[in-house]
């Protein structure tokens, strides 16, 4: 008997056997009570262990900016820039390197999963979590998320795509229902989840707090089991967002969550309390097959991350290493967007700058604090503030702007979730609204005191440059026209100050492009037509704009944005010519290769992001333009390269709600090549047959 038990134990530990064999062996040995026990967390970021079978706790950590302090018992880890900054790099390789680095940091803290990436679509510029997410565009979102997930999981660490789905605002996030028509739900909000699942096989998926069309996601069999598991082939397990089962109003039932396909309630048992599970099971409300289906997925991921393997056979972890810090700096540099540069005032020539005045509320601000911004907070071992970064270049910093050669104002937003709205409105210094989980911003504008500071300073010194540190679009009415240069630096992570100095002094030529539209005013934004469309009335928010989110709306309504999607300047200039298509007719399984010659016509080496958009006139209404390809290319002055963009037919489809499928109609497609969604430089056509 003892020998048999030993042999069985060895089966799950034997990494030479197939995952299926190990999995079935483990599942068959679990008692009903043990299965129940596995379905809910204990403490904040781990599951129960089952010593009898050698099942260790499955431990997780937040989140999108790196390994958080609050989920690793106070550990300090590399703080990378926010998701929005990564997306602004338009660099898939960088996303993959970030994933690998995060995977290593997670492993080094003894965890098996990272609760990232956050891939919700940026519907409203006021959403408090915009800084964690990637874009208003599903194609860009998935193109960044896929290599990230692959990078994380190459370290045998589970990535967790979240928050499934339509968690596009923080106001009433536990109870609000996103009212969305089926085409919009699929084409805008589900699309990136679908592609990421199909192409990178994430091992975890987190449901969101909110409802969609009146139903909580975690009890929604149609959107979980039927769609995720059966149609998309999701192989991982589904986890609840923290306390979402217990916060549901009206409450969901235990059996509905099991039958929908939920494998894990976090952080503690509520609806998945063993007593409730036992009684629902005894009453026949769910079957043992239903139970096995969700437990099996959890166990499978435990095997994949190496929970039963000898540690020495797993990829080694490391954290806070110089290469991770360099990567954090590189991400900040590549994501930074040069929004304005009148008369090429930038880059500053270090030989000609003897004095700099450095002003503004974010000049010495450290963003890496305990729960700062919410669950994505990462506290790094050190943080280079903008002022520190500039000081490290040896320039003299003075306080009187009128006496300085140049002035840099570090403006932007606050990241402090503890500031209530009431306090915001009383205290001018924090009246920014926040880029933070749990709370949406209250206005698109910078607080008035920052606008005043910019305008007064520019009167004293016309060489005043504004650098923004924030994670979501801001309006610039009343000050943009007065300043010669503006840089969007997002939340640039622990090495942000160095990255900013490198860009200001021209060691790095900015190449970031906006992953979302900057509107001139909030009422231009499609989600902000009325209180019903944001933040909703009677806990219902109407997605009345349909598929016309972000640039799709601005193009259709012909509204000039402040800065369009895909926009970003360089210290150099680039010429586009010789657009060639591999074919003028494509069909379902045929890719179209689009090539363009790009020449650096300026004096600085630098990168350009070549963007491809399409329009298709067909029997359904389709956007004026949709992003379908991009490539980032590095060129030295006068250098030319041919850039190939691979356009896949499945990125040209729309969702047909009647047929419940993705389709393309035979017909003509217009192709636009440019350096933003607005600036089309070359055009052609092709036919889908
Ligand atoms: C957030 C998740 C996060 C979880 C654990 C929730 O409040 O919405 O994104 O991963 O907490 O901290």
XYZ file of C-alpha atoms and ligand atoms in Angstrom:
701
model
C 0.000 0.000 0.000
C 2.711 2.415 1.048
C 4.604 1.526 -2.087
C 1.567 2.186 -4.269
C 1.062 5.573 -2.628
C 4.689 6.408 -3.206
C 4.472 5.399 -6.878
C 1.383 7.577 -7.340
C 3.099 10.521 -5.741
C 5.999 10.031 -8.074
C 3.712 10.132 -11.132
C 2.759 13.768 -10.672
C 6.350 14.656 -9.894
C 7.713 12.938 -12.946
C 8.277 15.667 -15.491
C 9.096 13.081 -18.151
C 5.444 12.033 -18.213
C 2.854 14.011 -20.166
C 0.947 16.778 -18.418
C -2.293 14.842 -19.043
C -0.962 11.713 -17.317
C 0.280 13.661 -14.325
C -2.963 15.611 -14.181
C -5.266 12.617 -14.292
C -3.236 10.876 -11.665
C -3.607 13.835 -9.347
C -7.287 14.418 -10.033
C -8.148 10.771 -9.395
C -6.543 10.862 -5.981
C -8.343 13.978 -4.733
C -11.332 13.516 -2.440
C -14.435 15.631 -2.928
C -13.546 17.746 0.116
C -10.059 18.333 -1.168
C -11.425 19.508 -4.497
C -13.699 21.940 -2.673
C -10.762 23.206 -0.672
C -8.780 24.010 -3.808
C -11.453 26.285 -5.222
C -10.833 29.293 -2.976
C -7.854 31.289 -1.815
C -6.419 31.525 1.643
C -4.646 34.723 2.661
C -4.506 37.246 -0.130
C -2.558 35.723 -2.969
C -2.432 31.960 -2.521
C -4.473 28.793 -2.583
C -4.628 26.073 0.090
C -2.055 23.326 0.147
C -2.983 19.652 0.327
C -0.060 18.079 2.087
C -1.305 14.524 1.700
C -0.819 14.756 -2.056
C 2.150 17.081 -2.097
C 0.063 19.955 -3.526
C 1.770 23.192 -2.560
C -0.069 26.512 -2.481
C -0.316 28.239 -5.841
C 0.988 31.748 -5.162
C 0.296 34.836 -7.242
C 1.379 38.432 -7.346
C 0.054 41.684 -8.812
C 0.480 43.098 -11.479
C 0.881 45.165 -14.657
C 3.891 47.334 -13.634
C 5.972 44.511 -12.164
C 5.913 42.436 -9.000
C 3.990 44.327 -6.353
C 5.093 44.867 -2.802
C 1.717 44.142 -1.218
C 1.577 40.651 -2.705
C 5.146 39.676 -1.824
C 5.319 40.516 1.888
C 6.815 43.959 1.418
C 9.514 43.096 -1.098
C 10.895 45.832 -3.323
C 11.077 44.934 -6.983
C 11.851 46.502 -10.347
C 9.229 49.123 -11.112
C 8.603 49.173 -14.845
C 6.600 51.876 -16.650
C 2.834 51.520 -16.938
C 1.102 49.488 -19.653
C 0.153 52.614 -21.575
C 3.842 53.509 -21.911
C 4.702 50.026 -23.150
C 1.935 50.218 -25.754
C 3.201 53.661 -26.840
C 6.491 52.008 -27.783
C 4.679 50.026 -30.500
C 7.469 47.512 -29.937
C 6.539 43.834 -29.748
C 10.088 42.724 -28.976
C 10.201 45.097 -26.007
C 6.891 43.707 -24.730
C 8.409 40.236 -24.905
C 11.567 41.303 -23.046
C 9.371 42.898 -20.392
C 7.421 39.644 -20.057
C 10.613 37.609 -19.655
C 11.960 40.027 -17.022
C 8.696 40.006 -15.094
C 8.599 36.214 -15.270
C 12.053 36.094 -13.700
C 11.073 38.573 -10.965
C 7.969 36.537 -10.146
C 10.023 33.346 -9.941
C 12.566 35.072 -7.681
C 9.835 35.987 -5.222
C 8.630 32.380 -5.061
C 5.378 33.034 -6.883
C 3.920 31.154 -9.848
C 1.660 33.731 -11.512
C 1.502 37.441 -12.282
C -1.897 39.143 -12.343
C -1.141 40.884 -15.622
C -1.524 41.987 -18.377
C -4.558 44.252 -18.012
C -6.005 44.418 -21.514
C -9.220 46.369 -21.103
C -9.921 48.813 -23.900
C -9.600 52.498 -23.062
C -13.155 53.628 -23.639
C -13.046 56.796 -21.539
C -9.976 58.992 -21.019
C -11.146 59.459 -17.436
C -10.938 55.778 -16.489
C -8.688 55.630 -13.429
C -6.860 52.502 -14.648
C -5.960 53.718 -18.143
C -2.286 53.774 -17.124
C -2.303 49.995 -16.531
C -3.946 49.114 -19.829
C -2.617 49.338 -23.367
C -4.859 51.091 -25.851
C -8.225 52.147 -27.237
C -7.523 49.811 -30.163
C -7.994 46.012 -29.972
C -5.306 45.281 -32.583
C -2.572 47.251 -30.804
C -3.703 45.793 -27.474
C -3.309 42.211 -28.613
C -0.083 42.853 -30.503
C 1.520 44.062 -27.258
C -0.190 41.527 -24.970
C 0.713 38.410 -26.993
C 4.524 38.766 -26.831
C 4.238 39.847 -23.196
C 2.317 36.685 -22.256
C 4.763 34.558 -24.251
C 7.661 36.208 -22.426
C 6.206 35.635 -18.958
C 5.265 32.041 -19.683
C 8.673 31.239 -21.212
C 9.772 31.370 -17.562
C 7.063 28.854 -16.613
C 5.199 31.597 -14.797
C 1.490 31.996 -15.515
C 0.295 35.256 -17.054
C -3.247 36.317 -16.159
C -5.193 38.335 -18.714
C -7.642 40.627 -16.955
C -10.314 41.978 -16.449
C -12.720 39.945 -18.599
C -14.616 42.012 -19.810
C -15.846 45.583 -20.306
C -14.321 46.804 -17.050
C -13.895 50.235 -18.562
C -14.553 52.477 -15.600
C -13.870 52.441 -11.892
C -17.031 54.275 -10.837
C -19.406 51.640 -9.371
C -17.128 48.928 -10.669
C -18.565 46.241 -8.365
C -22.144 46.683 -9.453
C -22.357 48.590 -12.731
C -23.664 46.854 -15.831
C -22.035 47.653 -19.175
C -24.890 47.640 -21.680
C -23.308 46.642 -24.972
C -24.653 45.366 -28.270
C -23.187 42.031 -29.428
C -21.172 43.375 -32.349
C -19.466 45.985 -30.171
C -18.879 43.510 -27.371
C -17.034 41.169 -29.709
C -15.388 43.589 -32.096
C -14.069 46.050 -29.527
C -14.074 44.556 -26.038
C -13.660 40.780 -26.507
C -11.424 40.799 -29.550
C -8.067 41.269 -27.814
C -8.955 38.587 -25.222
C -9.818 36.189 -28.034
C -6.620 36.788 -29.973
C -4.399 36.653 -26.906
C -5.978 33.342 -25.891
C -5.677 31.859 -29.349
C -2.155 33.033 -30.004
C -0.391 32.927 -26.655
C -2.322 30.450 -24.486
C -2.363 32.414 -21.207
C -2.688 30.087 -18.235
C -4.967 32.365 -16.218
C -7.831 34.730 -16.920
C -9.448 37.038 -14.362
C -13.105 37.961 -14.615
C -14.018 41.565 -13.935
C -16.178 42.957 -11.139
C -18.830 44.507 -13.375
C -21.799 43.010 -15.153
C -22.270 42.893 -18.906
C -25.872 43.316 -20.038
C -27.121 42.682 -16.517
C -25.106 39.563 -15.773
C -21.972 39.165 -13.688
C -19.143 37.680 -15.719
C -18.239 35.107 -13.096
C -21.683 33.519 -13.384
C -21.938 33.964 -17.130
C -21.721 30.540 -18.751
C -22.199 31.993 -22.238
C -19.169 34.272 -22.032
C -16.980 31.836 -20.064
C -17.544 28.146 -20.763
C -19.271 28.462 -24.110
C -17.121 31.202 -25.558
C -13.778 31.034 -23.773
C -13.467 27.302 -23.339
C -15.446 25.888 -26.209
C -15.110 28.429 -29.011
C -11.708 29.965 -28.330
C -10.043 26.897 -26.826
C -8.901 28.577 -23.601
C -6.852 26.011 -21.679
C -6.053 27.900 -18.502
C -8.198 28.489 -15.435
C -10.508 31.340 -14.550
C -10.037 33.294 -11.360
C -12.342 35.864 -9.784
C -11.303 39.435 -9.161
C -10.738 39.988 -5.465
C -13.956 39.664 -3.416
C -16.120 39.912 -6.506
C -18.341 36.952 -5.575
C -19.148 38.442 -2.208
C -19.719 41.928 -3.604
C -22.203 40.819 -6.231
C -25.572 42.516 -5.986
C -27.921 40.632 -6.269
C -25.761 37.743 -5.068
C -24.667 35.063 -7.522
C -25.083 31.403 -6.595
C -22.330 28.883 -5.966
C -23.564 26.554 -8.681
C -23.818 29.300 -11.289
C -20.145 30.156 -10.786
C -19.077 26.514 -10.984
C -21.188 25.876 -14.048
C -19.936 29.037 -15.702
C -16.393 27.668 -15.406
C -14.839 29.497 -12.443
C -11.915 27.582 -10.913
C -10.825 29.897 -8.140
C -12.500 32.419 -5.861
C -10.087 35.004 -4.478
C -8.896 36.037 -2.029
C -11.050 33.898 0.309
C -13.974 31.531 0.188
C -17.392 33.102 0.038
C -19.552 31.465 -2.629
C -16.905 28.744 -2.871
C -16.936 28.053 0.855
C -16.655 24.251 1.285
C -19.970 24.159 3.159
C -21.822 25.934 0.367
C -20.109 23.814 -2.264
C -21.024 20.651 -0.366
C -24.653 21.594 0.036
C -25.090 22.704 -3.615
C -23.417 19.487 -4.710
C -25.575 17.299 -2.433
C -28.679 19.061 -3.745
C -27.613 18.121 -7.277
C -27.106 21.723 -8.359
C -23.853 20.829 -10.048
C -22.319 17.485 -10.941
C -18.953 15.928 -10.224
C -18.131 16.435 -13.897
C -18.802 20.162 -13.523
C -16.504 20.200 -10.524
C -13.752 18.155 -12.160
C -13.784 20.389 -15.204
C -12.815 23.457 -13.147
C -10.452 21.685 -10.726
C -8.599 20.009 -13.553
C -7.739 23.343 -15.150
C -6.290 24.607 -11.889
C -4.191 21.477 -11.407
C -2.983 21.610 -14.995
C -1.569 25.102 -14.493
C 0.017 23.996 -11.207
C 1.871 21.342 -13.203
C 2.806 23.773 -16.000
C 4.378 26.286 -13.616
C 6.437 23.519 -12.061
C 4.798 23.254 -8.661
C 5.567 19.523 -8.564
C 8.973 19.734 -10.228
C 12.396 19.841 -8.774
C 13.290 23.535 -8.448
C 16.617 23.012 -10.128
C 14.818 22.056 -13.355
C 12.883 25.337 -13.505
C 14.086 28.569 -15.133
C 16.024 30.530 -12.511
C 14.504 33.696 -11.126
C 16.175 37.037 -10.576
C 15.009 40.476 -9.611
C 16.261 44.020 -9.177
C 19.159 43.312 -11.475
C 20.882 46.036 -13.499
C 19.547 44.511 -16.714
C 15.964 44.741 -15.430
C 16.591 48.339 -14.401
C 18.047 49.069 -17.834
C 15.009 47.494 -19.401
C 12.738 49.709 -17.273
C 14.680 52.739 -18.555
C 14.537 51.538 -22.155
C 10.777 51.031 -21.918
C 10.362 54.564 -20.539
C 12.493 55.961 -23.366
C 10.720 54.052 -26.108
C 7.258 54.910 -24.860
C 7.858 58.629 -24.418
C 5.893 60.687 -26.946
C 7.122 64.021 -28.252
C 3.893 65.959 -28.742
C 5.207 69.355 -29.759
C 8.627 70.741 -30.700
C 8.409 74.272 -32.105
C 11.480 75.320 -34.054
C 13.255 72.189 -32.847
C 13.863 73.629 -29.396
C 14.521 70.015 -28.380
C 16.833 68.262 -27.945
C 18.754 70.515 -25.602
C 22.423 70.771 -26.371
C 24.182 69.974 -23.117
C 27.133 72.187 -24.115
C 24.841 75.183 -24.432
C 22.865 74.665 -21.242
C 24.537 76.033 -18.168
C 21.437 76.636 -16.068
C 18.083 74.900 -15.902
C 15.072 75.793 -13.788
C 13.085 72.688 -12.896
C 9.541 73.302 -11.711
C 6.177 71.603 -11.316
C 4.469 69.217 -8.904
C 5.955 66.054 -10.442
C 9.575 67.121 -10.525
C 10.528 65.198 -7.402
C 7.566 62.938 -7.102
C 8.087 59.268 -6.386
C 5.326 57.117 -7.789
C 6.530 53.781 -6.459
C 4.720 53.700 -3.138
C 2.647 51.190 -1.218
C -0.664 50.746 -3.097
C -0.066 54.014 -4.941
C -2.398 53.843 -7.924
C -4.011 50.702 -6.489
C -3.145 47.044 -6.924
C -0.583 47.647 -9.685
C 1.699 49.510 -7.253
C 5.330 48.399 -7.221
C 7.818 49.802 -4.764
C 11.305 49.792 -6.242
C 14.584 49.771 -4.280
C 15.245 53.265 -5.662
C 13.494 55.700 -7.970
C 15.125 58.287 -10.209
C 12.854 61.308 -10.118
C 12.922 63.775 -13.039
C 14.970 66.243 -10.983
C 17.479 63.576 -10.017
C 17.768 62.502 -13.643
C 18.521 66.048 -14.759
C 20.967 66.637 -11.918
C 22.876 63.552 -12.969
C 23.733 65.360 -16.226
C 25.773 67.906 -14.311
C 23.762 70.998 -15.290
C 23.255 73.698 -12.716
C 19.698 73.747 -11.399
C 18.482 77.181 -10.327
C 15.149 78.282 -8.952
C 14.496 81.523 -10.852
C 13.023 80.671 -14.268
C 13.772 84.122 -15.663
C 17.506 83.558 -15.140
C 17.666 80.045 -16.572
C 18.675 79.055 -20.093
C 15.720 76.681 -20.186
C 12.858 75.761 -17.881
C 11.415 72.285 -17.586
C 8.012 71.978 -15.925
C 7.073 68.517 -14.724
C 3.289 68.664 -14.721
C 0.681 65.914 -14.987
C -1.477 63.883 -12.692
C -1.519 62.448 -9.245
C -1.393 58.723 -8.598
C -2.777 58.650 -5.099
C -5.840 56.488 -4.575
C -6.258 57.635 -0.983
C -7.268 61.167 -1.981
C -11.007 61.405 -1.953
C -12.845 63.554 -4.458
C -13.970 65.843 -1.641
C -10.406 66.445 -0.569
C -9.431 66.921 -4.193
C -11.760 69.796 -4.661
C -10.657 71.566 -1.480
C -6.955 71.215 -1.927
C -5.755 72.804 -5.106
C -2.421 70.993 -4.968
C -4.035 67.603 -5.362
C -7.000 68.665 -7.463
C -5.884 66.567 -10.380
C -8.183 63.640 -10.170
C -6.161 60.492 -10.045
C -4.840 57.872 -12.333
C -5.769 55.207 -9.862
C -7.692 52.019 -9.408
C -11.014 52.433 -7.648
C -11.654 55.988 -8.763
C -12.117 57.707 -12.101
C -10.680 61.109 -12.906
C -13.008 64.051 -12.513
C -11.784 66.218 -15.366
C -9.698 66.046 -18.506
C -7.890 69.304 -17.777
C -4.796 69.704 -15.664
C -5.636 71.463 -12.404
C -5.786 75.210 -12.803
C -2.725 75.852 -10.638
C -0.596 73.856 -13.102
C -2.007 75.776 -16.068
C -1.246 79.027 -14.238
C 2.272 77.868 -13.441
C 2.935 77.003 -17.089
C 1.556 80.277 -18.413
C 3.300 82.481 -15.856
C 6.596 80.715 -16.372
C 6.502 80.944 -20.140
C 6.031 84.691 -19.808
C 9.171 84.876 -17.723
C 11.083 82.523 -19.982
C 9.880 81.527 -23.460
C 12.174 78.474 -23.438
C 9.784 76.568 -21.202
C 9.310 72.872 -21.914
C 6.493 70.854 -20.382
C 7.004 67.194 -19.505
C 3.828 65.368 -18.471
C 3.820 62.491 -16.017
C 0.404 60.880 -16.130
C -1.249 57.744 -17.367
C -4.185 58.999 -19.408
C -4.982 61.806 -21.853
C -5.134 65.409 -20.651
C -6.649 68.466 -22.342
C -4.199 71.281 -23.068
C -6.492 74.138 -23.911
C -5.178 77.497 -22.701
C -1.514 76.529 -22.420
C -0.363 74.296 -25.288
C -0.182 77.183 -27.734
C 2.044 79.123 -25.327
C 4.825 76.577 -24.869
C 7.340 75.501 -27.498
C 7.640 71.818 -26.528
C 5.673 69.088 -24.747
C 6.680 65.525 -23.936
C 4.289 62.834 -22.692
C 6.409 60.690 -20.342
C 3.536 58.656 -18.786
C 4.468 56.988 -15.469
C 7.997 56.078 -16.497
C 9.022 53.641 -13.756
C 12.024 53.555 -11.425
C 14.497 54.763 -14.076
C 12.164 57.463 -15.385
C 14.384 60.431 -14.459
C 17.294 59.046 -16.468
C 15.036 58.239 -19.412
C 13.605 61.772 -19.406
C 17.076 63.364 -19.252
C 18.228 61.121 -22.123
C 15.321 62.270 -24.269
C 15.612 65.952 -23.342
C 19.337 66.007 -24.122
C 18.990 63.990 -27.324
C 20.857 60.813 -26.319
C 17.604 59.131 -27.159
C 15.454 60.231 -30.056
C 11.788 59.878 -29.022
C 9.854 57.266 -30.971
C 6.709 56.674 -28.899
C 3.300 57.047 -30.533
C 0.006 57.664 -28.767
C -1.842 54.395 -28.126
C -5.006 56.428 -27.590
C -6.551 59.653 -28.840
C -6.042 62.848 -26.842
C -9.358 64.746 -27.165
C -9.491 68.536 -27.005
C -12.327 68.403 -24.514
C -14.126 65.629 -22.697
C -17.413 66.109 -24.568
C -15.602 65.161 -27.799
C -14.954 61.730 -26.378
C -17.509 59.110 -27.525
C -18.162 57.766 -24.033
C -19.024 61.208 -22.694
C -22.151 62.120 -24.579
C -24.298 62.019 -21.447
C -24.376 60.742 -17.919
C -26.040 57.581 -19.277
C -22.996 56.767 -21.365
C -20.563 57.591 -18.546
C -20.589 56.759 -15.684
C -24.184 55.509 -16.068
C -27.568 55.890 -14.435
C -29.147 53.344 -12.076
C -25.982 51.247 -12.312
C -26.286 50.853 -16.059
C -23.811 52.417 -18.448
C -24.836 52.518 -22.074
C -22.129 51.869 -24.638
C -24.211 53.897 -27.094
C -21.232 54.766 -29.281
C -21.062 51.116 -30.333
C -17.878 50.191 -32.165
C -16.968 53.870 -32.504
C -14.461 53.987 -29.657
C -11.328 56.164 -29.738
C -10.096 57.169 -33.188
C -12.929 55.210 -34.822
C -15.275 57.852 -33.344
C -13.149 60.919 -34.058
C -12.779 59.868 -37.707
C -16.469 59.116 -38.183
C -17.750 62.257 -36.470
C -15.025 64.292 -38.147
C -13.857 65.783 -34.859
C -10.323 67.116 -34.756
C -8.614 65.593 -31.740
C -5.913 67.398 -29.811
C -3.503 64.626 -30.860
C -4.619 61.629 -32.900
C -4.055 57.954 -32.182
C -0.639 56.846 -33.444
C 0.833 60.365 -33.300
C 4.320 61.167 -32.032
C 7.151 63.382 -33.274
C 10.830 62.602 -33.650
C 13.981 64.740 -33.621
C 14.422 63.395 -37.116
C 12.143 63.238 -40.162
C 11.217 60.254 -42.293
C 10.254 59.926 -45.914
C 7.821 57.229 -47.035
C 7.766 55.963 -50.592
C 7.524 52.997 -52.935
C 4.458 51.286 -51.490
C 4.260 47.744 -52.865
C 1.708 45.006 -52.281
C 2.629 41.342 -52.654
C -0.711 40.816 -54.384
C -3.820 42.835 -55.217
C -6.180 39.998 -54.399
C -6.215 37.985 -51.210
C -8.361 35.190 -49.835
C -8.942 33.657 -46.410
C -5.640 31.948 -45.810
C -3.407 34.309 -47.652
C -1.445 37.103 -46.002
C -0.790 40.351 -47.762
C 2.751 41.665 -47.525
C 2.878 45.416 -47.753
C 6.304 46.968 -48.210
C 7.300 50.593 -47.916
C 10.674 52.294 -48.212
C 11.454 54.520 -45.273
C 14.333 56.992 -45.293
C 15.664 58.983 -42.385
C 15.861 62.483 -43.859
C 16.927 64.235 -40.665
C 20.108 64.629 -38.670
C 19.411 62.196 -35.838
C 19.368 58.435 -35.742
C 15.977 57.268 -34.627
C 13.020 54.958 -34.979
C 9.807 55.404 -36.886
C 6.580 53.453 -36.440
C 5.096 52.694 -39.849
C 1.350 52.183 -39.465
C -1.140 50.451 -41.763
C -4.888 51.137 -41.589
C -7.699 49.823 -43.765
C -11.208 50.771 -44.741
C -13.750 48.407 -46.195
C -16.984 49.486 -47.832
C -19.436 46.613 -47.411
C -22.998 45.818 -46.379
C -22.340 46.786 -42.743
C -21.127 50.077 -41.384
C -17.363 49.925 -40.844
C -14.929 52.504 -39.412
C -13.207 55.072 -41.607
C -9.907 53.456 -40.613
C -8.801 50.490 -38.546
C -5.258 49.656 -37.553
C -4.155 46.400 -39.149
C -0.354 46.461 -39.005
C 2.689 48.351 -37.739
C 6.448 47.972 -37.656
C 9.054 49.970 -35.817
C 12.236 50.600 -37.758
C 15.536 52.167 -36.674
C 17.440 54.323 -39.182
C 20.613 56.384 -39.076
C 20.604 59.708 -40.981
C 20.171 59.174 -44.743
C 19.633 55.468 -44.254
C 16.762 53.758 -46.122
C 15.120 50.450 -45.340
C 12.280 48.514 -46.873
C 9.751 47.767 -44.163
C 7.479 44.760 -44.599
C 4.096 44.677 -42.874
C 2.249 41.378 -42.783
C -1.516 41.894 -43.037
C -3.534 38.876 -41.993
C -7.110 38.428 -43.257
C -8.370 37.634 -39.770
C -7.429 41.190 -38.768
C -9.738 42.535 -41.468
C -12.899 40.875 -40.161
C -15.962 42.329 -38.469
C -18.275 40.485 -36.090
C -21.610 39.451 -37.479
C -24.078 39.199 -34.575
C -26.742 37.384 -36.633
C -24.415 34.597 -37.699
C -22.432 34.909 -34.442
C -19.221 34.769 -36.368
C -16.323 36.841 -37.736
C -16.641 37.671 -41.419
C -15.142 39.529 -44.343
C -17.224 40.273 -47.382
C -15.599 39.948 -50.769
C -14.849 43.412 -52.060
C -12.378 46.254 -52.152
C -10.226 47.371 -49.237
C -8.501 50.738 -49.056
C -5.073 50.623 -47.483
C -3.557 53.658 -45.773
C 0.075 53.882 -44.730
C 1.119 56.691 -42.435
C 2.755 57.811 -39.220
C -0.507 58.317 -37.312
C -4.186 57.549 -37.770
C -4.517 61.021 -39.307
C -1.406 61.441 -41.360
C -1.805 59.168 -44.356
C 1.293 59.280 -46.558
C 0.662 56.492 -49.069
C -2.475 54.730 -50.272
C -3.426 51.691 -52.308
C -6.259 49.180 -52.698
C -6.601 45.433 -52.691
C -9.437 43.032 -53.183
C -10.659 40.277 -50.915
C -12.049 37.451 -53.025
C -7.972 44.417 -8.960
C -7.146 43.397 -9.712
C -6.036 42.903 -8.817
C -6.645 42.304 -7.547
C -5.620 41.763 -6.588
C -8.435 43.900 -7.607
O -9.027 44.899 -6.861
O -9.079 44.805 -9.739
O -6.624 43.973 -10.880
O -5.225 41.980 -9.489
O -7.367 43.329 -6.884
O -4.904 42.760 -5.975
